[in-house]
């Protein structure tokens, strides 16, 4: 085990993926010699050469179109989009091409090897173009997998699985935690399962779900609730698509209450999907309405970032409200 | 739309490829590095007053860049981007436009704003995201905009302004406004699909538009040799059927001259023009960047020698339009002004809570009103956690 921050864990995963499979290629804007604006791809070009780790021109639609072509030929491209806010020029390539490649060709062709890495989320004074959490747009696209890690250990294991998974994966990295989240990470190769949530702490009164950087928030809120003798079962969803309905269902049948927290705006956010599915499956078990603590239905602000975000206090209040319903 | 004149291509019977480097572009230079003019060069329209206004903007920008970089390091603002070394591109072009011409910029072009009367306070209020910022404190530093000064608010997603500028110019044309649009972008942003879409539409629709590419050789860490294999951006203009010119972007007189001619073609003949200005980003990409990781000091020093500000100063001094003494005094005044306005802006509070939900639509719909009311209630419960907004509730 070595202590790593989230960036180092990602770098370690990429390093191992490239060492263990020569079809793994890493590229994107500033990714090559410089190692990416956040340095997630540091030293990879030095180690694996310019053919396998390189800069692309500044064109996201080009990057993903190119990656689709590589993957269709059988490579395992790991394409970086510098900020999730800038993934939209590639929306067509992802939604209409990446996601449907296998389906439309009757699986004669697929882009199974493709992984798209991109930093997402707020809390860094980034305003509306360096803070968005766009996972829900992609969750509406059958054919994609969507994964979001919460800490360095998770990041490395989930990224290795994402790269090796036989489906295209969008891997959203919580950039607020890049350097802030530090933990023990094995130096060795390991994988964590996609499509499986993880119960982070066991509880009996209310189920609280989040993913990525919001995990830290709900864990703190859970601790505050604990001081008021409310026992929270906290779940990291980890995969948004497909998501682990069974773990959530089992938990809600036990606690009778559910809170979902995400940073993206409330309307059309992935919490709505979870809430709808869980009420179908757990209707008679519910003791309070399923509740969403999310970003406001506005662009991500700058000066009033703190006010906007679904923070610890909003989550804590929502937990109490569910208990007192 | 364009009347396509049937052009007769010569016919050959053996394959002949036109090479990718078939075009070569002369580079327009008027002012030498020593402040004298090239022999055959023809000056743009410039008199002492205009020259000093340009130079005044240069001095402001230099001091502004220096002070705001320092302010960012001290943690007073969150982020900053300089345009040091590239001032001639954006100030020179602004000086060749009319004030009602629209400017659609990328982010490294604050010159036209100052040149048109954006005050130091206007800049500071944006940088400090306070409630007097014209953008209501919603965007990261350097994302200025002014309806009054015909300067479209900056948007971070690169190249999006380029096709928008075609639409803006089209509207100017059909309204018969006799004005044009000038659209700035970097050589990096020109790799985006939006750039190519825009170039094609501009010539097809015959719009009064000047595409102004600042080729400063880098897009963050990516040098232009890794951005494109062709000879810069200029050949693309020709490929889309556009009159194109390459200029020395550190030569303010060349920038003015090219823009002046381009403006004439744009406004009088509805011909879009591409200008590629060769320049260099002397500073870091932004305060989040450290160029020592991707380029050498030696290279930077080489470009420092063609500093556009110094070059112009030499020209002004040589003609006795300006003196060292005036230079010193002007710098001192500007420094003082920047310092004062910074101190003022820093003390102005951020916008009130309701600014979170305004301007999302023309009026906040029911769900935003509801979310705002809930948020206000929540903040009243935890006033200490939200000091930027809760202080306003204290007395009610
Ligand atoms: C669509 C999009 N992709 C990526 C970015 C991140 N980014 C911001 S500036 C920049 C480099 C731009 O280079 P260039 O256009 O040459 O302008 P310069 O910074 O050199 O003035 C990049 C990659 C962005 N803002 N928007
Ligand atoms: Mg550039």
XYZ file of C-alpha atoms and ligand atoms in Angstrom:
748
model
C 0.000 0.000 0.000
C 1.110 3.530 -0.738
C -0.502 6.764 0.221
C -1.811 8.439 -2.918
C -4.083 11.264 -3.811
C -6.826 10.700 -6.330
C -4.715 11.947 -9.240
C -1.848 9.653 -8.368
C -4.260 6.747 -8.112
C -5.567 7.499 -11.589
C -2.055 7.830 -12.904
C -1.190 4.495 -11.343
C -4.226 2.848 -12.954
C -3.307 4.239 -16.375
C 0.279 3.137 -15.926
C -0.779 -0.415 -15.080
C -3.334 -0.520 -17.877
C -0.722 0.577 -20.418
C 1.896 -1.816 -19.064
C -0.440 -4.781 -19.105
C -2.007 -4.190 -22.517
C -0.241 -2.542 -25.396
C -3.566 -1.701 -26.996
C -4.232 0.863 -24.271
C -3.578 4.391 -25.574
C -3.932 7.670 -23.663
C -4.564 10.962 -25.405
C -6.341 14.287 -25.186
C -5.600 18.002 -24.952
C -2.251 18.593 -23.180
C -2.127 14.928 -22.186
C 1.192 14.021 -23.838
C 4.553 15.387 -22.709
C 2.978 17.737 -20.209
C 0.882 15.020 -18.576
C -2.474 16.789 -18.669
C -3.535 20.047 -17.065
C -4.165 18.165 -13.822
C -1.172 15.855 -14.395
C -3.203 12.647 -14.437
C -1.135 11.329 -17.357
C 2.265 12.400 -16.003
C 5.216 10.356 -17.244
C 3.121 8.072 -19.415
C 4.567 9.441 -22.624
C 8.075 9.022 -21.282
C 7.345 5.432 -20.324
C 5.256 4.244 -23.252
C 6.283 6.534 -26.064
C 4.623 9.123 -28.244
C 2.634 6.572 -30.171
C 0.742 5.513 -27.087
C 0.414 8.723 -25.073
C 0.039 11.955 -26.969
C -1.500 15.379 -27.388
C -4.474 15.836 -29.633
C -5.525 19.047 -31.307
C -8.089 21.068 -29.446
C -11.243 19.364 -30.668
C -13.420 17.232 -28.434
C -15.568 15.947 -31.265
C -12.356 15.009 -33.020
C -10.962 13.315 -29.924
C -13.986 11.090 -29.408
C -14.544 10.424 -33.105
C -10.878 9.396 -33.360
C -11.256 7.264 -30.232
C -14.322 5.570 -31.666
C -12.308 4.665 -34.753
C -9.417 3.308 -32.701
C -11.764 1.240 -30.588
C -13.609 -0.083 -33.648
C -10.248 -1.363 -34.927
C -9.662 -3.134 -31.631
C -7.572 -0.722 -29.575
C -8.368 0.352 -26.015
C -8.305 4.133 -26.171
C -8.489 6.132 -22.945
C -9.479 9.584 -24.129
C -9.317 12.535 -21.777
C -11.761 15.417 -22.060
C -10.070 18.233 -20.168
C -13.224 19.265 -18.277
C -16.612 17.550 -18.316
C -18.022 20.977 -19.193
C -16.233 20.640 -22.556
C -17.550 17.206 -23.423
C -20.503 18.649 -25.332
C -18.791 19.205 -28.684
C -18.363 15.398 -28.542
C -21.983 14.745 -27.568
C -22.903 13.521 -31.034
C -19.942 11.148 -31.236
C -20.763 9.758 -27.787
C -24.547 9.573 -27.938
C -25.048 8.615 -31.565
C -21.839 6.723 -32.248
C -20.102 5.346 -29.153
C -23.340 4.225 -27.557
C -24.846 2.619 -30.672
C -21.849 1.177 -32.474
C -22.435 -2.385 -31.341
C -26.208 -2.293 -31.657
C -26.427 -0.895 -35.157
C -23.925 -3.298 -36.672
C -25.391 -6.399 -35.060
C -22.154 -6.551 -33.059
C -20.010 -6.874 -36.155
C -18.317 -3.730 -34.915
C -18.131 -2.290 -31.451
C -16.163 0.270 -29.457
C -15.892 -1.984 -26.422
C -12.391 -0.785 -25.586
C -13.241 2.897 -25.262
C -12.958 4.766 -21.981
C -13.563 8.496 -21.654
C -12.024 10.122 -18.606
C -13.159 13.561 -17.588
C -12.973 15.728 -14.456
C -16.367 16.929 -13.271
C -17.992 18.818 -10.422
C -17.775 22.027 -8.460
C -16.417 23.457 -5.282
C -13.349 24.932 -6.970
C -14.568 28.471 -7.764
C -14.924 27.408 -11.369
C -18.266 29.002 -12.220
C -20.609 27.396 -14.701
C -18.014 26.186 -17.192
C -15.653 24.391 -14.837
C -18.097 22.875 -12.356
C -20.838 20.955 -14.082
C -21.882 17.394 -13.302
C -23.304 16.164 -16.615
C -23.804 12.479 -15.744
C -27.569 12.577 -16.220
C -27.319 13.570 -19.900
C -25.353 10.398 -20.536
C -27.457 8.246 -18.233
C -30.231 8.801 -20.762
C -28.159 6.990 -23.382
C -28.456 3.199 -23.562
C -25.157 1.619 -24.511
C -22.917 3.663 -22.245
C -21.610 2.792 -18.824
C -21.054 5.609 -16.352
C -18.735 5.355 -13.368
C -17.818 7.892 -10.662
C -15.227 7.114 -7.956
C -15.209 8.719 -4.496
C -11.595 8.285 -3.346
C -8.155 7.163 -4.550
C -8.639 3.455 -3.823
C -11.956 3.397 -5.649
C -10.587 5.498 -8.495
C -7.783 3.103 -9.317
C -9.826 -0.090 -9.115
C -12.818 1.321 -10.961
C -10.690 2.891 -13.680
C -8.870 -0.378 -14.340
C -12.216 -2.147 -14.620
C -13.567 0.588 -16.878
C -10.618 0.339 -19.263
C -10.934 -3.457 -19.441
C -14.718 -3.595 -19.563
C -16.081 -4.711 -22.914
C -18.315 -1.658 -23.203
C -17.619 2.031 -23.615
C -17.388 3.753 -20.231
C -17.487 7.407 -19.238
C -15.404 7.794 -16.131
C -16.181 11.009 -14.271
C -13.389 12.118 -11.928
C -14.290 14.367 -8.974
C -11.741 17.119 -9.554
C -12.413 18.793 -6.206
C -10.886 15.668 -4.659
C -7.950 15.311 -7.063
C -5.455 16.466 -4.476
C -7.732 16.753 -1.457
C -8.599 13.077 -1.188
C -5.709 10.956 0.046
C -5.723 7.314 1.006
C -3.934 3.996 0.929
C -3.857 2.427 -2.495
C -2.253 -0.888 -3.502
C 0.547 -0.423 -6.018
C -0.554 -3.629 -7.664
C -3.156 -4.300 -10.307
C -6.698 -4.686 -8.934
C -10.198 -4.150 -10.216
C -13.409 -3.099 -8.533
C -16.707 -4.225 -10.024
C -18.762 -1.976 -12.291
C -22.506 -1.842 -11.716
C -22.184 -2.545 -8.006
C -22.879 -0.021 -5.296
C -21.028 -0.130 -2.003
C -22.523 0.219 1.450
C -20.109 2.595 3.094
C -21.735 2.537 6.494
C -24.501 0.341 7.770
C -27.532 1.950 9.380
C -31.183 1.382 10.108
C -33.211 4.632 9.927
C -32.611 6.082 6.484
C -30.709 5.160 3.330
C -28.551 7.953 1.966
C -27.150 7.610 -1.570
C -24.580 9.680 -3.402
C -21.559 9.248 -5.688
C -18.206 10.886 -6.323
C -17.347 14.042 -4.423
C -20.778 14.176 -2.778
C -19.924 11.050 -0.770
C -17.782 13.138 1.507
C -20.760 15.456 2.053
C -23.282 12.748 2.860
C -20.841 10.988 5.174
C -20.419 14.188 7.166
C -24.170 14.743 7.233
C -24.588 11.142 8.350
C -22.191 11.771 11.225
C -24.166 14.866 12.266
C -27.365 12.835 12.147
C -25.655 10.153 14.205
C -25.169 12.654 16.982
C -28.931 13.051 17.039
C -29.327 9.270 17.200
C -30.366 8.905 13.593
C -28.752 5.887 12.007
C -27.928 6.406 8.332
C -27.107 3.659 5.892
C -24.779 5.340 3.454
C -24.353 3.957 -0.043
C -21.901 4.937 -2.747
C -23.647 4.172 -6.016
C -20.273 4.135 -7.886
C -21.899 3.190 -11.206
C -24.659 5.427 -12.528
C -25.345 3.256 -15.553
C -26.223 0.472 -15.134
C -26.888 1.121 -11.449
C -27.166 -1.352 -8.626
C -30.867 -1.319 -7.882
C -30.694 -4.453 -5.733
C -28.394 -3.004 -3.093
C -30.492 0.143 -2.869
C -33.771 -1.768 -2.774
C -32.562 -4.061 0.003
C -31.408 -1.094 2.013
C -34.624 0.886 1.596
C -36.729 -2.142 2.520
C -34.762 -2.188 5.736
C -34.722 1.547 6.556
C -38.005 2.676 4.983
C -36.518 6.005 3.961
C -34.350 7.230 1.106
C -32.395 10.388 0.440
C -30.415 10.920 -2.761
C -27.813 13.642 -3.020
C -26.200 14.911 -6.219
C -24.493 18.073 -7.253
C -26.195 18.385 -10.633
C -29.449 20.343 -10.866
C -32.464 18.607 -9.396
C -34.731 18.527 -12.441
C -33.791 15.668 -14.725
C -30.977 14.635 -12.392
C -30.242 10.975 -11.815
C -31.896 11.086 -8.387
C -35.246 11.272 -10.156
C -34.562 7.934 -11.854
C -33.546 6.284 -8.599
C -36.575 7.678 -6.787
C -38.990 6.440 -9.438
C -37.508 2.956 -9.506
C -37.379 2.607 -5.752
C -40.960 3.713 -5.219
C -42.013 1.050 -7.742
C -40.161 -1.596 -5.805
C -40.516 -0.418 -2.222
C -43.830 1.447 -2.149
C -45.254 -0.339 0.847
C -42.020 -0.064 2.805
C -41.648 3.704 2.558
C -42.257 5.755 5.676
C -41.533 9.131 4.162
C -41.326 10.542 0.640
C -38.064 9.806 -1.154
C -36.105 12.991 -0.959
C -33.598 14.666 -3.275
C -30.906 17.075 -2.139
C -29.414 18.492 -5.314
C -28.108 21.573 -7.045
C -30.582 24.320 -7.857
C -32.188 24.287 -11.295
C -29.813 26.999 -12.478
C -26.384 27.138 -14.056
C -23.605 26.575 -11.540
C -22.890 29.966 -9.952
C -19.594 31.524 -8.934
C -19.907 34.058 -6.128
C -22.720 32.099 -4.472
C -21.286 28.635 -4.972
C -21.690 27.743 -1.316
C -25.357 28.673 -1.372
C -25.984 26.623 -4.501
C -24.428 23.330 -3.526
C -26.253 20.443 -1.841
C -23.964 20.681 1.171
C -23.728 18.996 4.563
C -26.296 21.230 6.240
C -28.919 20.858 3.550
C -28.401 17.113 3.645
C -28.595 17.001 7.430
C -31.819 19.019 7.435
C -33.314 16.743 4.813
C -32.415 13.665 6.840
C -34.172 15.148 9.885
C -37.182 16.141 7.818
C -37.489 12.585 6.513
C -37.276 11.242 10.059
C -39.914 13.672 11.320
C -42.262 13.198 8.412
C -26.331 33.920 -51.814
C -23.192 33.644 -53.821
C -23.499 33.552 -57.574
C -21.138 30.795 -58.539
C -19.211 31.893 -61.566
C -18.402 28.779 -63.574
C -14.643 28.492 -63.182
C -12.833 26.386 -65.757
C -10.334 24.042 -64.131
C -7.543 22.883 -66.415
C -7.858 19.228 -67.369
C -4.901 16.855 -67.045
C -4.524 13.204 -67.943
C -1.913 12.194 -65.414
C -2.580 12.477 -61.691
C -1.341 15.765 -60.295
C -1.636 16.481 -56.609
C -1.731 19.991 -55.315
C 0.574 19.926 -52.322
C -0.569 20.921 -48.883
C 2.049 23.643 -48.825
C 1.229 25.088 -52.237
C 0.174 28.371 -50.730
C 2.626 30.674 -49.102
C 1.707 33.749 -47.167
C 3.643 36.968 -47.018
C 3.690 38.520 -43.580
C 2.761 42.177 -43.230
C 5.202 44.230 -41.167
C 5.194 48.015 -40.884
C 7.028 48.873 -37.675
C 10.489 47.509 -36.978
C 11.618 46.350 -33.572
C 13.779 49.457 -33.234
C 10.735 51.673 -33.639
C 11.443 52.805 -37.201
C 9.224 52.061 -40.193
C 9.986 49.691 -43.054
C 10.859 51.656 -46.125
C 7.879 50.979 -48.369
C 5.406 50.562 -45.575
C 2.205 52.589 -45.628
C 0.827 53.725 -42.299
C -2.722 53.012 -41.224
C -4.934 55.973 -40.362
C -3.255 57.201 -37.238
C -2.590 60.574 -35.694
C -0.979 61.544 -32.432
C -4.212 61.366 -30.502
C -5.065 57.889 -31.692
C -1.501 56.685 -31.211
C -1.476 57.895 -27.637
C -4.850 56.335 -26.950
C -3.502 52.996 -28.133
C -0.368 53.383 -26.107
C -2.367 54.413 -23.056
C -4.315 51.165 -23.373
C -1.025 49.271 -23.658
C 0.265 50.809 -20.443
C -2.953 50.081 -18.629
C -2.891 46.450 -19.735
C 0.724 45.949 -18.690
C 0.117 47.322 -15.223
C -3.218 45.599 -14.924
C -1.685 42.222 -15.848
C 1.160 42.673 -13.400
C -1.032 43.805 -10.489
C -3.767 41.231 -10.994
C -1.282 38.381 -11.272
C 0.070 39.496 -7.919
C -3.445 39.810 -6.516
C -4.171 36.244 -7.559
C -1.002 35.006 -5.885
C -2.067 36.782 -2.723
C -5.399 34.994 -2.855
C -7.395 38.155 -3.449
C -8.883 36.915 -6.708
C -9.345 33.283 -7.660
C -7.988 33.282 -11.186
C -6.472 35.500 -13.844
C -5.217 35.446 -17.423
C -2.779 37.939 -18.881
C -2.449 39.085 -22.466
C 1.137 40.269 -22.011
C 2.985 40.187 -25.320
C -0.189 40.057 -27.386
C -1.520 43.547 -26.715
C -0.996 44.764 -30.256
C -3.380 42.144 -31.628
C -6.419 43.195 -29.652
C -5.733 46.879 -29.108
C -4.502 47.498 -32.647
C -7.535 45.852 -34.179
C -9.913 47.719 -31.864
C -8.266 50.967 -32.943
C -9.101 50.212 -36.574
C -12.767 49.500 -35.861
C -15.691 51.796 -35.249
C -17.189 51.758 -31.785
C -20.424 50.210 -33.005
C -18.630 47.283 -34.597
C -19.231 44.152 -32.561
C -16.328 42.382 -30.878
C -16.694 38.703 -30.057
C -13.624 37.643 -28.135
C -12.126 34.452 -26.723
C -10.746 35.674 -23.357
C -7.259 37.021 -23.947
C -8.476 40.229 -25.567
C -9.406 42.854 -22.964
C -7.938 45.666 -25.103
C -11.051 46.665 -27.054
C -12.916 47.097 -23.776
C -10.466 49.548 -22.280
C -10.050 51.270 -25.614
C -13.811 51.827 -25.783
C -14.143 53.099 -22.246
C -14.586 50.125 -19.925
C -13.372 51.567 -16.637
C -10.824 50.143 -14.250
C -13.717 49.720 -11.836
C -15.622 47.709 -14.459
C -12.666 45.341 -14.765
C -12.202 45.056 -11.013
C -15.853 44.395 -10.282
C -15.776 41.491 -12.705
C -12.542 40.108 -11.291
C -13.863 40.289 -7.741
C -17.271 38.848 -8.764
C -19.054 41.529 -6.779
C -22.572 42.830 -7.164
C -21.484 45.688 -9.401
C -20.033 43.342 -11.980
C -22.057 43.718 -15.179
C -22.248 39.914 -15.280
C -23.539 39.845 -11.685
C -20.564 37.860 -10.398
C -21.556 34.720 -12.211
C -18.499 34.014 -14.342
C -14.864 33.337 -13.579
C -12.449 36.257 -13.702
C -11.655 37.760 -17.141
C -15.033 36.793 -18.606
C -15.995 40.405 -19.259
C -18.747 41.689 -21.451
C -20.443 44.979 -22.175
C -23.573 45.510 -24.196
C -22.939 49.234 -24.164
C -19.465 48.854 -25.626
C -20.447 46.208 -28.183
C -18.291 43.552 -26.597
C -20.008 40.202 -26.299
C -19.687 38.519 -22.914
C -16.905 35.924 -22.961
C -17.827 32.251 -22.777
C -15.269 29.640 -21.670
C -16.206 26.825 -24.080
C -13.765 27.456 -26.885
C -14.712 28.495 -30.398
C -18.428 28.811 -29.689
C -18.272 32.520 -30.515
C -16.941 31.863 -34.020
C -20.127 30.630 -35.732
C -22.100 33.039 -33.530
C -20.105 35.879 -35.036
C -21.285 34.804 -38.496
C -24.877 35.069 -37.342
C -24.256 38.415 -35.707
C -22.646 39.784 -38.846
C -25.434 38.388 -41.021
C -27.928 40.333 -38.913
C -25.814 43.478 -39.226
C -25.868 43.034 -42.982
C -29.601 42.513 -43.378
C -30.286 45.491 -41.153
C -28.005 47.610 -43.309
C -26.090 48.742 -40.246
C -22.822 49.642 -42.009
C -20.976 47.981 -39.159
C -19.169 44.686 -38.897
C -18.210 42.036 -36.364
C -14.688 41.122 -35.381
C -14.203 37.672 -33.912
C -11.069 36.765 -31.957
C -9.855 33.224 -31.396
C -6.651 31.365 -30.682
C -4.826 29.049 -33.051
C -5.757 26.241 -30.674
C -9.464 27.020 -30.679
C -9.322 26.968 -34.478
C -9.096 23.166 -34.247
C -12.670 22.985 -32.986
C -15.415 22.031 -35.407
C -17.153 25.344 -34.718
C -14.304 27.196 -36.414
C -14.644 25.247 -39.645
C -18.417 25.534 -39.688
C -18.083 29.279 -39.223
C -15.557 29.821 -41.994
C -17.701 27.997 -44.499
C -20.870 29.826 -43.532
C -19.173 33.203 -43.558
C -18.079 33.090 -47.193
C -21.262 31.385 -48.287
C -23.443 33.992 -46.597
C -21.165 36.927 -47.498
C -21.141 38.568 -44.110
C -19.339 41.666 -42.852
C -17.006 39.816 -40.525
C -13.334 39.810 -39.602
C -11.985 36.544 -38.236
C -8.983 37.498 -36.144
C -6.756 34.598 -35.175
C -4.156 35.214 -32.498
C -1.554 32.611 -33.334
C 0.482 32.805 -30.142
C 2.049 29.386 -30.763
C 0.561 27.641 -27.750
C -2.727 26.259 -26.539
C -1.948 25.785 -22.848
C 1.019 23.366 -23.116
C 0.395 22.286 -26.688
C 2.742 23.979 -29.166
C 1.292 24.795 -32.552
C 3.449 22.082 -34.213
C 1.313 19.607 -32.295
C -1.899 21.471 -33.076
C -1.716 21.314 -36.881
C 0.638 20.100 -39.574
C -0.209 22.827 -42.073
C 1.322 26.289 -42.372
C -0.697 27.950 -39.619
C -4.308 28.995 -39.877
C -4.135 31.243 -42.945
C -4.413 28.513 -45.644
C -7.752 27.507 -44.181
C -9.200 30.906 -45.035
C -8.275 30.437 -48.682
C -9.701 26.926 -48.549
C -13.047 28.380 -47.627
C -12.821 30.989 -50.351
C -11.900 33.863 -48.084
C -9.499 36.759 -48.489
C -6.768 36.077 -45.973
C -3.786 37.952 -44.623
C -0.953 37.029 -42.285
C 0.554 39.781 -40.191
C 3.131 40.410 -37.521
C 0.861 40.465 -34.476
C 3.427 42.295 -32.378
C 3.463 45.202 -34.807
C 0.563 47.402 -33.831
C 0.672 49.364 -37.073
C 0.467 46.190 -39.146
C -2.475 45.039 -37.058
C -4.228 48.358 -37.593
C -3.500 48.447 -41.286
C -4.746 44.916 -41.906
C -7.875 45.451 -39.820
C -8.581 48.765 -41.505
C -8.463 47.175 -44.973
C -10.411 44.155 -43.776
C -13.093 46.385 -42.337
C -13.510 48.170 -45.638
C -13.988 44.886 -47.491
C -16.327 43.593 -44.828
C -18.563 46.629 -44.565
C -18.492 47.867 -48.160
C -18.454 44.528 -49.959
C -19.736 42.049 -47.391
C -16.565 40.067 -47.711
C -15.502 38.148 -44.638
C -11.749 38.271 -44.014
C -9.332 36.078 -42.098
C -6.400 37.744 -40.349
C -3.751 35.518 -38.822
C -1.624 37.519 -36.398
C 1.659 35.876 -35.429
C 2.434 36.563 -31.792
C 3.529 34.921 -28.563
C 1.970 34.446 -25.154
C 4.723 35.799 -22.917
C 3.044 34.784 -19.671
C 1.563 31.541 -18.433
C -1.671 30.320 -19.998
C -3.454 31.316 -16.800
C -2.714 31.494 -13.096
C -3.333 27.720 -12.998
C -0.457 27.096 -15.406
C 3.336 26.951 -15.203
C 4.990 27.127 -18.632
C 8.369 25.934 -17.354
C 6.946 22.423 -17.777
C 6.698 22.751 -21.560
C 8.875 25.505 -22.981
C 12.247 27.081 -22.480
C 13.284 30.395 -21.033
C 15.403 30.867 -24.106
C 12.380 30.736 -26.351
C 10.509 33.182 -24.127
C 13.423 35.591 -24.128
C 13.644 35.486 -27.880
C 10.052 36.681 -28.099
C 10.512 39.318 -25.423
C 12.701 41.125 -27.929
C 9.757 41.762 -30.174
C 7.625 43.195 -27.397
C 4.798 45.134 -29.072
C 4.567 47.740 -26.330
C 8.234 48.615 -26.348
C 8.225 48.723 -30.121
C 5.434 51.255 -30.174
C 6.998 53.293 -27.432
C 10.199 53.616 -29.476
C 8.167 54.847 -32.430
C 6.323 57.390 -30.276
C 9.553 58.627 -28.708
C 11.264 58.924 -32.080
C 8.496 61.179 -33.368
C 8.450 63.145 -30.163
C 4.808 62.285 -29.621
C 5.780 60.983 -26.202
C 8.603 61.312 -23.664
C 10.200 59.146 -21.005
C 8.926 61.546 -18.393
C 5.340 61.265 -19.606
C 5.782 57.528 -19.740
C 6.821 57.346 -16.115
C 4.026 59.643 -15.012
C 1.415 57.703 -16.930
C 2.574 54.440 -15.398
C 2.483 55.863 -11.904
C -1.028 57.194 -12.406
C -2.208 53.873 -13.764
C -0.618 51.939 -10.925
C -2.311 54.185 -8.431
C -5.639 53.835 -10.159
C -5.440 50.061 -10.366
C -4.531 49.874 -6.688
C -7.394 52.145 -5.633
C -10.007 50.472 -7.751
C -8.895 47.065 -6.576
C -9.301 48.106 -2.967
C -12.753 49.454 -3.675
C -13.943 46.432 -5.605
C -12.724 44.074 -2.931
C -15.052 45.669 -0.395
C -18.197 45.496 -2.496
C -20.375 42.535 -1.504
C -21.397 39.792 -3.888
C -24.843 39.834 -5.483
C -27.808 39.066 -3.293
C -29.218 35.591 -3.003
C -31.991 36.083 -5.544
C -29.342 36.564 -8.256
C -28.988 32.784 -8.158
C -32.313 32.332 -9.898
C -32.645 35.463 -12.031
C -31.639 35.493 -15.713
C -31.961 31.749 -16.026
C -35.168 32.714 -17.834
C -36.706 36.124 -18.434
C -38.601 35.609 -15.170
C -37.949 32.908 -12.570
C -40.550 30.171 -13.127
C -42.410 28.594 -10.204
C -39.788 25.969 -9.459
C -36.991 28.494 -9.181
C -39.103 30.732 -6.954
C -39.800 27.740 -4.771
C -36.146 26.715 -4.626
C -35.106 30.241 -3.729
C -37.654 30.441 -0.899
C -36.481 27.104 0.502
C -32.866 28.163 0.254
C -33.546 31.401 2.064
C -35.252 29.546 4.868
C -32.312 27.197 5.114
C -29.778 30.017 5.237
C -31.739 31.708 8.025
C -31.321 28.503 9.986
C -27.534 28.395 9.411
C -26.535 32.032 8.887
C -22.905 31.459 9.870
C -22.410 28.857 7.185
C -23.418 31.240 4.399
C -21.837 34.562 5.341
C -21.857 35.954 1.793
C -25.645 36.022 1.701
C -26.923 35.765 5.277
C -25.720 39.197 6.380
C -28.393 40.749 4.226
C -31.134 39.081 6.276
C -29.901 40.321 9.637
C -32.241 43.211 10.109
C -35.485 41.754 8.877
C -14.330 23.391 -25.703
C -13.183 23.643 -24.803
N -12.209 22.722 -24.682
C -11.179 22.919 -23.842
C -11.086 24.052 -23.105
C -9.927 24.255 -22.135
N -9.015 25.280 -22.631
C -9.143 26.564 -22.243
S -8.077 27.562 -23.024
C -7.386 26.291 -23.891
C -6.301 26.570 -24.877
C -6.691 27.556 -25.931
O -5.637 27.857 -26.764
P -5.736 28.959 -27.896
O -7.050 28.874 -28.582
O -4.538 28.865 -28.728
O -5.771 30.347 -27.103
P -4.630 30.972 -26.165
O -4.887 30.454 -24.786
O -3.321 30.567 -26.690
O -4.841 32.442 -26.197
C -8.001 25.091 -23.534
C -7.627 23.776 -24.055
C -12.127 24.992 -23.255
N -12.134 26.146 -22.560
N -13.144 24.764 -24.098
Mg -2.797 29.964 -28.629
